[in-house]
Coordinates of C-alpha atoms and ligand atoms in Angstrom, one line a residue:
M1 CA 59.6 -10.6 -58.0
K2 CA 57.4 -13.4 -56.7
A3 CA 59.0 -11.7 -53.2
G4 CA 57.6 -8.2 -54.4
F5 CA 54.1 -9.7 -55.2
R6 CA 53.6 -11.3 -51.9
I7 CA 54.8 -7.6 -49.8
K8 CA 52.3 -6.4 -52.2
K9 CA 49.8 -8.9 -52.0
R10 CA 50.2 -9.0 -48.1
Y11 CA 49.7 -4.8 -48.2
W12 CA 46.8 -4.9 -50.3
M13 CA 45.3 -7.4 -48.2
A14 CA 45.7 -5.4 -45.4
I15 CA 44.4 -2.4 -46.9
L16 CA 41.2 -4.8 -47.6
V17 CA 40.8 -5.5 -44.3
L18 CA 40.7 -2.3 -42.7
I19 CA 38.4 -0.7 -45.3
I20 CA 35.9 -3.7 -44.3
L21 CA 36.2 -3.5 -40.3
G22 CA 36.5 0.5 -41.4
W23 CA 32.9 0.0 -43.1
F24 CA 31.5 -2.4 -40.2
G25 CA 32.5 0.6 -37.8
Y26 CA 30.7 3.3 -39.7
K27 CA 27.5 0.9 -40.1
A28 CA 27.3 -0.2 -36.4
A29 CA 27.8 3.3 -35.4
H30 CA 25.7 4.5 -37.8
A31 CA 22.9 1.9 -36.3
S32 CA 23.0 2.8 -32.7
H33 CA 23.3 6.7 -33.7
Q34 CA 20.3 5.7 -35.1
S35 CA 18.4 3.5 -32.5
N36 CA 19.2 6.1 -30.1
E37 CA 18.3 9.2 -31.9
G38 CA 17.4 11.8 -29.5
T39 CA 18.3 9.7 -26.5
K40 CA 19.3 12.5 -24.2
F41 CA 19.5 10.1 -21.1
V42 CA 20.1 6.5 -20.7
I43 CA 18.9 4.8 -17.2
G44 CA 19.8 1.6 -16.3
V45 CA 17.7 -0.4 -14.3
S46 CA 19.2 -3.3 -12.0
Q47 CA 16.4 -5.5 -11.2
A48 CA 16.8 -8.2 -8.2
N49 CA 14.8 -11.2 -9.8
L50 CA 11.5 -11.1 -12.4
T51 CA 10.1 -14.7 -10.5
E52 CA 8.0 -12.7 -8.1
P53 CA 5.2 -11.0 -9.7
W54 CA 5.4 -7.7 -7.5
R55 CA 8.9 -7.1 -9.4
V56 CA 7.4 -7.8 -13.5
A57 CA 5.2 -5.3 -12.4
M58 CA 7.5 -2.8 -11.1
N59 CA 9.3 -3.1 -14.4
N60 CA 6.5 -3.1 -16.3
E61 CA 5.5 0.5 -14.6
I62 CA 8.7 2.1 -15.1
K63 CA 8.5 0.7 -18.8
S64 CA 5.2 2.1 -19.6
E65 CA 6.4 5.5 -17.7
S66 CA 9.5 5.9 -19.4
D67 CA 7.9 5.3 -22.5
R68 CA 6.6 8.6 -22.0
Y69 CA 9.6 10.3 -22.8
K70 CA 10.9 10.8 -26.2
D71 CA 14.6 11.4 -25.1
L72 CA 15.1 8.5 -22.4
H73 CA 16.6 5.1 -23.2
V74 CA 15.9 2.5 -20.6
I75 CA 18.5 -0.9 -19.9
Y76 CA 17.0 -3.4 -18.1
T77 CA 19.0 -6.3 -16.1
D78 CA 17.6 -9.4 -14.4
A79 CA 19.9 -10.6 -11.3
A80 CA 17.9 -13.8 -11.0
H81 CA 18.3 -14.2 -7.3
S82 CA 22.2 -13.7 -7.4
I83 CA 23.6 -11.2 -5.2
D84 CA 27.2 -11.5 -7.4
K85 CA 25.1 -11.4 -10.5
Q86 CA 23.5 -8.5 -9.5
K87 CA 26.9 -6.7 -8.8
Q88 CA 28.3 -7.8 -12.4
D89 CA 24.9 -6.3 -13.8
I90 CA 25.7 -2.9 -11.9
N91 CA 29.3 -2.8 -13.3
K92 CA 27.9 -3.5 -16.9
L93 CA 25.4 -0.8 -16.8
L94 CA 28.3 1.1 -15.9
D95 CA 30.3 0.3 -18.6
F96 CA 27.7 1.2 -20.8
G97 CA 27.6 5.2 -19.5
I98 CA 24.5 5.2 -17.9
D99 CA 23.1 8.4 -16.6
L100 CA 21.3 7.4 -13.3
L101 CA 20.9 3.7 -11.6
I102 CA 18.0 2.4 -10.2
I103 CA 18.7 -0.6 -8.0
S104 CA 15.7 -2.8 -6.4
T105 CA 17.9 -5.6 -4.3
N106 CA 17.1 -9.3 -2.9
D107 CA 19.7 -8.5 -0.2
S108 CA 20.0 -5.1 0.6
K109 CA 23.3 -5.6 2.9
S110 CA 25.6 -7.4 0.6
L111 CA 25.0 -4.9 -2.1
T112 CA 25.2 -1.3 0.1
P113 CA 29.2 -0.6 -0.5
I114 CA 28.5 -1.1 -3.9
I115 CA 25.4 1.3 -4.4
A116 CA 27.7 3.9 -2.5
K117 CA 30.5 3.4 -5.0
V118 CA 28.2 3.9 -8.0
H119 CA 26.6 7.1 -5.8
K120 CA 29.6 8.8 -6.3
K121 CA 29.9 8.9 -9.9
I122 CA 26.0 9.2 -10.9
P123 CA 23.1 9.5 -8.7
V124 CA 21.1 6.1 -7.6
I125 CA 17.4 5.4 -6.8
V126 CA 16.7 2.7 -4.6
L127 CA 13.7 1.1 -5.1
G128 CA 11.2 -1.4 -3.2
R129 CA 14.1 -2.7 -0.4
A130 CA 16.0 -0.5 1.8
I131 CA 19.5 -0.4 2.1
D132 CA 21.8 0.4 5.2
G133 CA 23.1 3.9 5.6
Y134 CA 22.1 7.1 3.3
D135 CA 24.6 6.9 0.4
Y136 CA 22.2 7.1 -2.2
S137 CA 20.2 10.1 -4.3
L138 CA 16.5 8.6 -3.3
F139 CA 15.0 5.9 -2.1
I140 CA 10.9 5.0 -3.1
G141 CA 9.6 2.2 -1.2
P142 CA 6.2 1.1 0.9
A143 CA 5.7 1.9 4.7
N144 CA 6.3 -1.7 5.6
E145 CA 6.0 -1.7 9.2
V146 CA 2.3 0.2 8.5
I147 CA 1.1 -2.6 6.0
G148 CA 2.1 -4.8 9.2
R149 CA -0.1 -3.4 11.5
N150 CA -2.9 -2.7 9.0
A151 CA -2.8 -6.8 8.5
G152 CA -2.9 -7.7 12.1
Q153 CA -6.0 -5.3 12.5
L154 CA -7.5 -6.6 9.3
V155 CA -7.3 -9.9 10.9
A156 CA -8.4 -8.9 14.2
D157 CA -11.7 -6.9 12.7
L158 CA -12.5 -10.3 10.8
A159 CA -12.5 -12.2 14.0
G160 CA -14.2 -10.6 16.4
D161 CA -14.5 -12.5 19.5
K162 CA -13.8 -15.9 18.0
K163 CA -10.8 -17.9 18.5
V164 CA -8.0 -17.7 16.2
N165 CA -5.2 -19.5 14.8
L166 CA -2.7 -17.6 12.5
V167 CA 0.0 -18.9 10.7
E168 CA 2.1 -16.3 9.3
I169 CA 3.8 -16.9 5.8
Q170 CA 6.7 -14.3 5.2
G171 CA 9.2 -14.3 2.3
L172 CA 12.9 -13.8 2.5
S173 CA 14.3 -14.8 5.5
Q174 CA 15.4 -11.8 7.1
S175 CA 14.8 -9.4 4.4
P176 CA 13.2 -5.5 5.5
P177 CA 10.3 -5.8 4.5
V178 CA 9.4 -8.9 6.6
I179 CA 10.9 -7.7 9.6
E180 CA 9.2 -4.8 9.1
R181 CA 6.1 -6.0 8.5
S182 CA 6.1 -8.6 10.8
K183 CA 6.8 -6.2 14.2
G184 CA 3.9 -4.4 12.6
F185 CA 1.8 -7.2 12.5
K186 CA 2.7 -8.5 16.0
E187 CA 2.6 -4.8 17.6
I188 CA -1.4 -5.4 16.8
I189 CA -2.3 -9.2 17.2
E190 CA -0.5 -9.1 20.6
N191 CA -3.3 -6.5 21.8
H192 CA -5.8 -9.4 20.9
P193 CA -5.9 -12.3 23.3
N194 CA -8.0 -14.6 21.2
I195 CA -5.5 -14.6 18.5
H196 CA -2.9 -17.0 18.7
Q197 CA 0.1 -17.2 16.0
V198 CA 0.5 -20.9 16.1
D199 CA 3.2 -21.4 13.7
T200 CA 5.8 -19.0 10.9
I201 CA 6.9 -20.4 7.9
V202 CA 9.4 -18.9 5.6
A203 CA 8.3 -19.4 1.9
D204 CA 10.6 -16.7 -0.3
W205 CA 8.1 -14.9 -1.6
N206 CA 7.4 -18.4 -3.4
R207 CA 4.2 -19.2 -4.4
D208 CA 4.6 -23.1 -4.8
K209 CA 7.1 -23.6 -1.3
A210 CA 4.0 -21.7 0.4
E211 CA 1.5 -24.3 -1.1
D212 CA 4.1 -27.2 -0.1
E213 CA 4.7 -25.7 3.7
V214 CA 1.1 -25.8 4.1
I215 CA 0.4 -29.2 3.3
K216 CA 2.7 -30.3 5.6
R217 CA 1.7 -27.6 8.6
L218 CA -1.8 -28.9 7.7
K219 CA -0.9 -32.3 8.9
K220 CA 0.3 -31.5 11.9
N221 CA -2.1 -28.7 13.6
R222 CA -5.5 -29.2 11.6
K223 CA -7.2 -26.3 13.9
I224 CA -5.3 -23.2 11.6
N225 CA -8.0 -21.1 10.5
F226 CA -6.6 -17.6 9.5
V227 CA -3.1 -16.9 7.5
F228 CA -1.5 -13.7 6.6
A229 CA 1.1 -14.2 3.9
H230 CA 3.6 -11.5 3.4
S231 CA 2.5 -11.4 -0.7
D232 CA -0.6 -12.5 -2.6
A233 CA 1.4 -14.7 -4.5
M234 CA 2.1 -16.6 -1.5
A235 CA -1.6 -16.5 -0.4
L236 CA -2.9 -18.3 -3.8
G237 CA -0.3 -20.7 -2.7
V238 CA -1.8 -21.2 0.3
H239 CA -5.5 -21.2 -1.3
R240 CA -4.1 -24.3 -3.9
A241 CA -3.1 -26.3 -0.7
L242 CA -6.7 -26.3 0.6
E243 CA -8.4 -26.7 -2.2
K244 CA -6.0 -30.1 -2.8
K245 CA -7.2 -31.2 0.8
G246 CA -10.5 -29.8 0.4
I247 CA -10.4 -27.2 3.3
Q248 CA -12.7 -24.4 3.3
G249 CA -13.7 -21.6 6.1
F250 CA -10.5 -20.4 6.0
N251 CA -9.5 -16.5 6.0
I252 CA -6.6 -15.6 4.0
I253 CA -4.8 -11.8 3.9
G254 CA -2.2 -11.1 1.6
V255 CA -0.6 -8.1 -0.1
D256 CA 0.8 -6.6 -3.2
G257 CA -2.9 -5.7 -4.5
L258 CA -1.8 -5.9 -8.4
E259 CA -4.0 -5.8 -11.2
G260 CA -4.3 -9.2 -13.7
D261 CA -5.4 -12.2 -13.4
D262 CA -4.5 -14.3 -9.8
G263 CA -3.1 -10.4 -8.7
G264 CA -4.4 -9.4 -5.4
L265 CA -7.6 -7.4 -6.4
D266 CA -8.5 -10.6 -9.0
L267 CA -8.5 -12.9 -5.9
V268 CA -10.5 -10.3 -3.9
R269 CA -12.9 -10.2 -6.1
R270 CA -13.1 -13.8 -6.1
N271 CA -13.0 -14.2 -2.3
I272 CA -10.0 -16.2 -2.0
L273 CA -8.5 -13.3 -0.4
K274 CA -10.2 -11.8 2.4
G275 CA -8.3 -8.4 1.9
T276 CA -4.7 -7.6 0.6
F277 CA -2.4 -4.5 1.1
A278 CA -1.9 -2.4 -2.0
Y279 CA 2.1 -2.5 -2.0
R280 CA 2.5 -0.2 -5.1
T281 CA 6.0 -1.1 -6.5
G282 CA 6.9 2.9 -6.9
G283 CA 8.5 1.9 -10.7
K284 CA 6.5 5.1 -12.1
E285 CA 7.5 7.1 -9.3
S286 CA 11.2 6.1 -9.8
I287 CA 11.0 7.1 -13.4
Q288 CA 9.0 10.5 -12.5
Y289 CA 11.9 11.2 -10.0
A290 CA 14.9 9.9 -12.4
M291 CA 14.2 12.5 -14.5
D292 CA 13.4 15.3 -12.1
L293 CA 17.1 14.1 -10.8
L294 CA 18.5 14.5 -14.1
Q295 CA 17.2 17.9 -15.3
G296 CA 18.8 19.0 -12.0
K297 CA 15.0 20.0 -10.4
S298 CA 14.9 21.2 -6.7
G299 CA 12.5 20.0 -4.3
I300 CA 13.7 16.2 -4.4
P301 CA 13.7 14.4 -0.8
K302 CA 15.8 11.6 0.2
K303 CA 12.7 9.1 1.0
I304 CA 9.7 8.6 0.0
L305 CA 7.2 6.1 1.7
L306 CA 4.8 5.2 -0.8
R307 CA 1.0 4.9 0.1
V308 CA -0.3 1.4 1.8
N309 CA -4.4 1.0 0.8
K310 CA -6.5 -1.6 2.8
I311 CA -8.3 -3.4 -0.4
T312 CA -11.2 -5.7 0.5
K313 CA -14.4 -7.2 -1.2
D314 CA -16.5 -3.8 -0.6
N315 CA -14.0 -1.6 -1.3
V316 CA -12.4 -3.0 -4.6
D317 CA -13.6 -1.4 -7.6
Q318 CA -14.1 1.9 -5.6
Y319 CA -10.1 1.3 -5.3
V320 CA -9.5 1.0 -8.7
Q321 CA -11.7 3.8 -9.9
T322 CA -9.9 6.3 -7.5
K323 CA -6.7 5.0 -8.9
Q324 CA -8.3 6.6 -12.1
N325 CA -9.6 9.9 -11.5
T326 CA -6.7 11.4 -9.1
L327 CA -5.9 12.7 -12.8
N328 CA -8.9 14.6 -13.6
I329 CA -9.6 15.8 -9.9
S330 CA -6.3 17.6 -10.4
K331 CA -6.1 18.6 -13.8
Q332 CA -9.2 21.0 -13.0
Q333 CA -6.8 23.2 -10.6
K334 CA -4.4 23.4 -13.2
N335 CA -4.6 27.2 -13.7
R336 CA -4.5 28.9 -10.0
I337 CA -3.1 27.2 -6.9
E338 CA -3.7 28.7 -4.0
L339 CA -2.3 27.3 -1.1
G340 CA -3.4 28.1 2.4
F341 CA -0.5 27.3 5.0
V342 CA -1.1 27.1 8.9
Q343 CA 2.4 27.5 10.7
V344 CA 2.8 26.1 14.3
G345 CA 4.2 29.8 15.7
K346 CA 7.7 31.4 16.0
E347 CA 9.1 29.2 19.2
S348 CA 12.5 28.8 17.4
S349 CA 15.7 29.9 14.9
W350 CA 14.1 26.2 13.3
R351 CA 10.7 27.8 12.7
A352 CA 11.8 30.9 11.0
A353 CA 13.9 28.9 8.4
N354 CA 11.2 26.5 7.8
S355 CA 8.6 29.7 7.0
S356 CA 11.0 31.9 5.1
S357 CA 11.3 28.4 3.1
I358 CA 7.8 27.9 2.4
K359 CA 7.1 31.5 1.4
K360 CA 10.3 31.6 -1.0
A361 CA 9.2 28.6 -2.9
A362 CA 5.8 29.3 -3.3
Q363 CA 6.8 32.6 -4.9
D364 CA 9.4 30.3 -7.0
F365 CA 6.8 28.2 -7.9
G366 CA 4.4 30.9 -8.9
I367 CA 1.9 29.7 -6.3
E368 CA -0.5 32.3 -4.7
L369 CA 0.6 31.6 -0.8
K370 CA -1.7 32.3 1.9
F371 CA -0.2 31.9 5.8
K372 CA -1.2 32.0 9.2
N373 CA 0.7 31.8 12.3
A374 CA -1.1 29.5 15.3
N375 CA 1.3 30.9 17.3
Q376 CA 1.1 27.5 19.4
S377 CA -2.2 27.0 19.8
M378 CA -4.0 23.9 18.1
N379 CA -7.5 25.8 18.7
N380 CA -5.7 28.8 15.9
Q381 CA -4.5 26.4 14.1
I382 CA -8.0 24.7 13.8
K383 CA -9.8 27.8 13.6
A384 CA -6.7 28.9 10.4
I385 CA -8.0 25.3 8.4
R386 CA -11.5 25.7 8.6
N387 CA -11.1 29.7 7.6
F388 CA -9.5 28.5 4.5
I389 CA -12.0 25.6 4.0
R390 CA -14.4 28.1 4.2
E391 CA -13.0 30.6 1.6
R392 CA -11.8 27.3 -0.8
V393 CA -8.4 27.4 -1.2
D394 CA -7.0 24.5 -3.4
I395 CA -4.7 23.3 -1.4
I396 CA -3.9 23.0 2.4
A397 CA -0.9 22.4 4.0
F398 CA 0.1 22.8 8.5
S399 CA 2.3 21.8 10.3
P400 CA 0.0 20.1 13.6
I401 CA 1.4 21.5 16.6
V402 CA 0.6 18.0 18.3
Q403 CA 0.0 14.3 17.0
T404 CA -3.6 14.3 17.9
G405 CA -7.3 17.2 17.7
Y406 CA -7.5 17.5 14.0
E407 CA -10.0 14.3 13.0
D408 CA -12.7 16.8 12.6
V409 CA -11.2 19.4 10.6
L410 CA -9.4 17.1 8.3
K411 CA -13.1 15.4 7.8
E412 CA -14.2 18.6 6.7
A413 CA -11.5 19.2 4.0
K414 CA -12.1 16.2 2.6
M415 CA -16.1 16.4 2.5
A416 CA -15.0 19.9 0.7
G417 CA -12.6 18.0 -1.7
I418 CA -9.5 19.8 -0.6
P419 CA -6.8 17.8 -0.1
V420 CA -4.4 18.7 3.0
I421 CA -0.4 18.1 3.3
L422 CA 1.3 17.7 6.3
T423 CA 4.7 19.6 6.6
D424 CA 7.6 18.5 9.5
R425 CA 5.1 17.2 12.1
E426 CA 3.4 14.0 11.7
L427 CA -0.4 12.9 13.1
S428 CA -1.2 9.6 14.9
L429 CA -4.3 9.1 13.4
K430 CA -5.4 5.6 12.1
D431 CA -6.9 7.1 9.0
D432 CA -4.3 8.1 6.7
T433 CA -6.7 9.0 3.8
L434 CA -7.3 12.4 5.9
W435 CA -4.4 13.6 4.4
L436 CA -2.3 13.3 0.9
T437 CA 1.2 13.3 2.2
S438 CA 3.2 14.1 4.9
I439 CA 6.6 16.0 4.3
G440 CA 9.5 15.9 6.8
S441 CA 12.3 14.2 8.8
D442 CA 12.2 11.2 10.6
F443 CA 12.2 12.2 13.7
Q444 CA 12.9 8.5 15.5
E445 CA 16.4 8.6 13.6
E446 CA 17.1 11.7 14.3
G447 CA 16.8 10.7 18.1
R448 CA 18.9 7.6 17.5
R449 CA 21.8 9.8 15.6
A450 CA 22.0 11.3 19.0
A451 CA 22.2 8.7 20.8
R452 CA 24.8 6.6 17.8
W453 CA 27.1 10.0 18.6
L454 CA 26.9 9.5 22.3
L455 CA 27.7 6.0 22.6
E456 CA 30.8 6.3 20.3
Q457 CA 32.1 9.4 22.6
T458 CA 31.9 7.2 25.6
K459 CA 33.3 4.0 24.4
G460 CA 34.9 2.0 26.8
V461 CA 33.6 4.3 29.7
K462 CA 31.9 1.7 32.6
K463 CA 31.1 3.9 35.0
N464 CA 27.5 5.6 35.0
I465 CA 26.9 8.0 32.4
N466 CA 24.0 10.3 33.6
I467 CA 21.8 12.4 30.9
V468 CA 19.2 14.8 31.3
E469 CA 16.8 15.3 29.0
L470 CA 15.0 18.6 27.9
Q471 CA 11.5 17.4 25.6
G472 CA 10.3 19.8 23.1
T473 CA 6.3 20.4 23.0
P474 CA 4.6 17.9 25.0
G475 CA 2.5 15.4 22.2
A476 CA 4.2 16.7 19.2
S477 CA 5.9 14.1 17.1
P478 CA 9.4 15.6 16.7
T479 CA 9.1 15.3 20.8
V480 CA 7.9 11.4 20.5
Y481 CA 9.8 10.6 18.5
R482 CA 13.6 11.7 19.0
K483 CA 12.7 10.7 22.6
K484 CA 11.7 6.9 21.1
G485 CA 14.9 6.7 19.0
F486 CA 17.5 7.9 21.9
E487 CA 15.9 5.3 24.0
E488 CA 16.7 2.7 21.6
L489 CA 19.5 3.2 21.6
L490 CA 20.9 3.7 24.6
R491 CA 18.1 0.4 26.5
N492 CA 21.3 -2.3 25.5
H493 CA 23.5 -0.2 27.5
S494 CA 22.7 -0.1 31.3
N495 CA 25.5 2.4 32.4
Y496 CA 23.7 4.9 30.6
H497 CA 20.9 6.5 32.8
I498 CA 18.4 9.5 31.8
I499 CA 17.6 10.7 35.1
A500 CA 15.7 13.8 34.5
S501 CA 13.2 14.4 31.1
Q502 CA 11.0 17.1 31.2
S503 CA 9.7 19.7 28.3
G504 CA 10.9 23.0 27.8
D505 CA 8.6 23.8 24.7
F506 CA 11.1 24.1 21.6
T507 CA 11.8 27.5 23.3
K508 CA 15.0 29.2 24.4
E509 CA 13.7 30.6 27.7
A510 CA 12.2 27.3 28.7
G511 CA 15.5 25.4 27.8
R512 CA 17.1 27.7 30.2
S513 CA 15.0 27.9 32.9
V514 CA 13.9 23.6 33.1
M515 CA 18.0 23.1 32.9
K516 CA 18.5 25.6 35.7
D517 CA 15.9 23.5 38.0
Y518 CA 18.4 20.3 36.8
L519 CA 21.5 21.9 37.9
E520 CA 20.1 22.9 41.0
K521 CA 18.4 19.5 42.2
Y522 CA 21.0 16.6 40.4
G523 CA 24.3 19.3 40.3
E524 CA 27.9 17.8 39.5
E525 CA 25.7 14.5 38.8
I526 CA 24.6 15.8 35.0
Q527 CA 27.3 14.8 32.6
V528 CA 25.1 15.1 29.5
V529 CA 22.3 17.4 28.0
Y530 CA 20.0 15.8 25.5
A531 CA 18.2 18.6 24.0
H532 CA 15.2 18.2 21.2
N533 CA 16.5 21.2 19.7
D534 CA 18.8 23.7 19.5
D535 CA 16.9 26.8 20.8
M536 CA 16.7 24.7 24.0
A537 CA 20.0 23.6 24.2
L538 CA 21.3 27.5 23.6
G539 CA 19.3 28.3 26.8
A540 CA 20.8 25.5 28.9
I541 CA 24.3 26.2 28.2
E542 CA 23.3 29.8 29.6
A543 CA 22.3 27.9 32.6
I544 CA 25.2 26.1 32.8
E545 CA 27.5 28.7 32.2
E546 CA 25.4 30.3 35.2
Y547 CA 26.0 27.8 37.4
G548 CA 29.9 27.9 36.7
K549 CA 30.3 24.7 35.1
R550 CA 32.1 24.7 31.0
P551 CA 29.3 23.5 28.5
G552 CA 30.8 21.0 26.1
K553 CA 33.6 20.1 28.5
D554 CA 32.3 19.7 32.0
I555 CA 28.8 18.5 30.4
L556 CA 28.1 17.0 26.8
I557 CA 25.7 19.0 25.3
I558 CA 23.9 17.3 22.2
S559 CA 20.8 19.0 20.5
V560 CA 18.2 18.5 17.0
D561 CA 18.2 21.1 14.4
A562 CA 21.6 22.2 13.1
T563 CA 21.0 26.3 12.9
K564 CA 23.6 29.0 12.7
E565 CA 23.4 29.4 16.2
A566 CA 24.3 26.0 17.0
F567 CA 27.3 25.8 14.6
N568 CA 28.7 29.3 16.1
A569 CA 27.7 27.3 20.0
L570 CA 30.0 24.5 18.5
F571 CA 32.7 26.7 17.6
A572 CA 33.0 28.3 20.5
G573 CA 33.3 24.7 21.8
K574 CA 30.1 25.1 24.2
L575 CA 27.9 22.3 21.9
N576 CA 29.1 19.0 21.3
L577 CA 26.7 18.0 18.9
T578 CA 23.9 18.8 16.8
V579 CA 22.0 16.5 14.5
E580 CA 20.3 17.8 11.4
C581 CA 16.3 18.7 11.4
N582 CA 16.1 20.1 7.9
P583 CA 13.7 23.5 8.3
M584 CA 14.1 24.3 4.3
L585 CA 11.1 22.4 3.2
G586 CA 9.4 24.8 0.8
P587 CA 10.5 23.1 -2.3
E588 CA 9.7 20.0 -1.4
L589 CA 6.1 20.9 -0.5
M590 CA 5.5 23.3 -4.2
K591 CA 7.1 20.4 -5.9
V592 CA 4.5 17.7 -4.3
I593 CA 1.8 20.3 -5.1
M594 CA 2.8 21.1 -8.9
D595 CA 3.0 16.9 -9.4
Y596 CA -0.3 16.5 -7.8
T597 CA -1.9 19.5 -9.9
E598 CA 0.1 16.8 -13.0
G599 CA -2.3 13.7 -12.2
K600 CA 1.1 12.2 -10.7
E601 CA 0.9 9.6 -7.7
I602 CA 2.1 11.4 -4.5
P603 CA 3.6 9.0 -2.1
V604 CA 2.3 8.6 2.0
K605 CA 5.3 10.1 3.6
I606 CA 8.3 12.3 1.8
V607 CA 11.7 12.6 3.7
T608 CA 14.0 15.1 4.2
E609 CA 18.5 15.0 3.5
E610 CA 19.9 15.4 6.7
G611 CA 23.1 15.0 8.1
I612 CA 24.8 15.4 11.7
F613 CA 27.5 18.0 12.6
S614 CA 29.8 18.0 15.6
Q615 CA 32.8 20.3 16.6
E616 CA 35.0 18.1 14.5
N617 CA 33.1 18.4 11.1
A618 CA 31.1 21.8 11.5
K619 CA 33.3 24.4 9.9
R620 CA 34.0 22.3 6.4
D621 CA 30.1 22.3 6.3
F622 CA 29.6 25.8 7.9
I623 CA 29.6 27.6 4.1
N624 CA 27.1 25.9 2.7
R625 CA 24.7 26.2 5.4
A626 CA 21.2 28.2 4.1
Y627 CA 19.8 28.4 7.5
Ligands
AHR1 O1 8.9 20.2 14.7 C1 10.3 20.6 14.1 C2 11.2 21.6 15.5 O2 10.3 22.5 16.0 C3 11.8 21.9 15.3 O3 12.9 21.1 15.7 C4 12.1 22.8 16.3 O4 13.3 23.7 16.6 C5 10.8 23.5 15.9 O5 10.3 24.4 17.0

């Protein structure tokens, strides 16, 4: 009886426990359902640390932008400067079932593999600090080299012909923004013999460390009179050090331009900083693009570089004002968008694909397109832009044939209040406020990719390798940067020689005739052809065959674009490599126009996604090709 009672008691206890667990389970499930009611998307934010004010501002921006979406839930993690912790954070976010990851790293190298792993499962937006390679959905970050160059220029402008003894205060040693800013900065100050960089301090983005280190250096060198600090927080540290030591007459320049007390804007207003550079966090844009990605929208680029603004006492109030105005200007245009587009010409099949992409996308997005072809003439382009200004279109886009010579007409468009977008090719003008944004490829990286492949293919070859180069149109940005990127990687290899380099103007005919001359002159010596586009490479292939040699076998042929014709040449074994230059810029252009009319902040540079195709991988990718 007693035993029976015990069994029964255990039985009832078990049932009671199950009921209690069940109740709590129900409550928990119900509670979480309630708190996430209406949630369609969950985004995980993996932040590197929250001690740098710039990162706090980034999270704040993410928060206020994401609050606008009712169906979005965002989970934040803080890695507190630890790489291991950031890896754990990412795994936790994945376990939680996030739909998209936004990550801002401290140390990009160590986190590259885990980011690539996550990217296989869900979209990943890399924010602020670039990582190695391209294994992510989208990179959003500032143009650090431009910041460096602008800072160098500001030092030069402030100094005039006075002698400058300058200290550079860097953030985390060897981090990409530090390397890039320093590079840009040096590029400018090297041309000014009155500017001497007397010291470099690594202060890890930390205000107090900057303060302590500057106090130490001042003891050794009393002549220092200028500081370029890679962040406003470190610049403030410098100011505190000087205050403690009772030193005046210093010029301090910072980077970040954040709002709020002791933010860069405040420091400029109080004359503590002579200038700063708005280093946008990209927090707001990351949420906007995340939503576009999650909703499967078209026209999403691979890389976005945010605009850099110089802020000094003269323009600080105006800067804040224009930030607020963007929305008003663009809202007026919302109902009827008329786009005036000026194309380069009809020089290549790349160009034909590009024109079709623009026309089709305008239709898809419901934008009225006025399309003009400049037939490879800069004067025709300028004339067409002037006509569009006269006709008062809402927005103008064009692909500048060459990098310079458009300043006046761009100023006219600015005066008329018509925004201009550069597509495909870029300009090399100091004043980047003359255009809204620039959409296209990373031409220098294309050149590097071509060289990287060549180095890999010819690894271990000790004898001389002679290359002939077929350049594009002289002065065009793809010509300048494809050359630069290619040479950059070959520079460290003494047996690679570019024995001839001439323009073939991006056309098949000119490519063929220049190659004919090369063969007559150098004949047997030529081992490699590097053509800045497929059309010239195809012309060169014909010239080589006429000469009695086998292109792709006796002479390696490398080109850029990855058009259908190039794929056919790869299949025929006559071309060895084509580096992709994506002409399908239409959807990205139309998306930017729509974003602008909605008052979204527009980045200064939008880079498209691109691949490389050799004889080995061409077949696999051919079916997916759109051009
Ligand atoms: O600006 C892009 C270049 O222009 C393409 O690579 C070339 O084919 C074109 O004509």
